[in-house]
Coordinates of C-alpha atoms in Angstrom, one line a residue:
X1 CA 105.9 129.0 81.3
X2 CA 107.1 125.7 83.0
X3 CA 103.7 125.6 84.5
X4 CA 101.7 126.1 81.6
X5 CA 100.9 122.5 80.9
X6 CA 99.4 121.7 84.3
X7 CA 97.4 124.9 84.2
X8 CA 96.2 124.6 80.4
X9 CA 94.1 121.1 81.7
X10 CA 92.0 123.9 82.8
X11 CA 89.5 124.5 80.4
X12 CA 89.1 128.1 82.1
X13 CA 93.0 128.3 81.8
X14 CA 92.9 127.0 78.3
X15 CA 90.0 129.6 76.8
X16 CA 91.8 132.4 78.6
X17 CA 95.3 131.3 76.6
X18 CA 93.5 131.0 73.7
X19 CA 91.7 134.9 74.2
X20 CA 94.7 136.7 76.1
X21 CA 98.2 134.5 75.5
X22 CA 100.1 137.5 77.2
X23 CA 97.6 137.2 80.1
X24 CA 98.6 133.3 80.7
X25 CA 101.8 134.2 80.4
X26 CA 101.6 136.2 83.9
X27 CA 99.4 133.9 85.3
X28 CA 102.3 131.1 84.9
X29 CA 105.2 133.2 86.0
X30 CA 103.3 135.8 88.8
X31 CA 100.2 133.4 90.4
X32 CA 101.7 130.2 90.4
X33 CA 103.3 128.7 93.6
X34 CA 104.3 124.8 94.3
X35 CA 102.9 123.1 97.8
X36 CA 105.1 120.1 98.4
X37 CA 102.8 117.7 100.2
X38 CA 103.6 114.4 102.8
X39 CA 101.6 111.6 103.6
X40 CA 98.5 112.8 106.3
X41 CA 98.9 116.3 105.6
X42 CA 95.9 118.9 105.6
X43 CA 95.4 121.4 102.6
X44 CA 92.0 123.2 103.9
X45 CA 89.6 122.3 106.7
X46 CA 85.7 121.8 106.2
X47 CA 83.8 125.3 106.8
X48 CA 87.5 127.2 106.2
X49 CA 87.6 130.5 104.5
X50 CA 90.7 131.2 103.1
X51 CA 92.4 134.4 103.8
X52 CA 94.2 133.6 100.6
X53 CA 91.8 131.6 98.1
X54 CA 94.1 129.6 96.3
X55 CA 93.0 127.1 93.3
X56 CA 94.8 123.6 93.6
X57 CA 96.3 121.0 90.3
X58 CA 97.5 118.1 91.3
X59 CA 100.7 117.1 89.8
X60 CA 102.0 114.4 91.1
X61 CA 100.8 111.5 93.5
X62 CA 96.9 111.7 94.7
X63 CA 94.7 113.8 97.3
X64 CA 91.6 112.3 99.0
X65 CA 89.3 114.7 99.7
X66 CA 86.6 114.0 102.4
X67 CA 83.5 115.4 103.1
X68 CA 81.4 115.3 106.1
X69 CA 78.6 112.2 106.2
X70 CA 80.1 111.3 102.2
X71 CA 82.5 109.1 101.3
X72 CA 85.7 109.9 100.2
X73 CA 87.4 110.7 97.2
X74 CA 90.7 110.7 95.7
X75 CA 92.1 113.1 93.8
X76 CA 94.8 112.5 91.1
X77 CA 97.4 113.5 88.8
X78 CA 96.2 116.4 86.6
X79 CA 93.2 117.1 88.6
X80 CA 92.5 120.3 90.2
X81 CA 90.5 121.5 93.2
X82 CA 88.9 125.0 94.8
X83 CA 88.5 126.4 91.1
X84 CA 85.5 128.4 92.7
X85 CA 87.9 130.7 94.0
X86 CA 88.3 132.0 90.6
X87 CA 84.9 133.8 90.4
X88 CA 83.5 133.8 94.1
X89 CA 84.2 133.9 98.2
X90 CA 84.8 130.3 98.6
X91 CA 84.0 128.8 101.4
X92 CA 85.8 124.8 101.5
X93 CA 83.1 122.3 102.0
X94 CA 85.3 119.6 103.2
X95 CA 89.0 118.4 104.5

């Protein structure tokens, strides 16, 4: 459960801890996987579909998140991205 506190920020991951503890207790220890990220590097690409759809937390450090003909925006420390991939084909909608 070493990544339950980033996930239970979540109010989805909360609720479901909350209704199902066993449940979150898979979730941490089966669907959990760490992305070790350098300066200038590319998560997802506008218009990508992800073979694997994949739910982001930020846990350290900060993203910035761009979309096309919008300014940017940066993403922090116990944010999360992509939670649409939870409950629908997700399509990203920028880079």
């Amino acid at each position: 459960e070493i990544h339950a506190q980033t996930l239970l920020r979540h109010p989805f991951m909360a609720g479901y801890l909350d209704i199902n503890p066993a449940g979150m207790r898979k979730v941490c220890h089966t669907a959990v996987s760490l992305l070790p990220l350098h300066n200038k590097d590319v998560v997802f690409s506008d218009l990508e579909v992800p073979n694997i759809p994949r739910m982001y937390f930020v846990t350290s450090g900060k993203l910035v998140y761009q979309q096309i003909r919008k300014s940017s925006n940066t993403v922090e420390a116990g944010s999360w991205l992509c939670e649409p991939v939870l409950w629908t084909k997700w399509t990203h909608c920028g880079t």
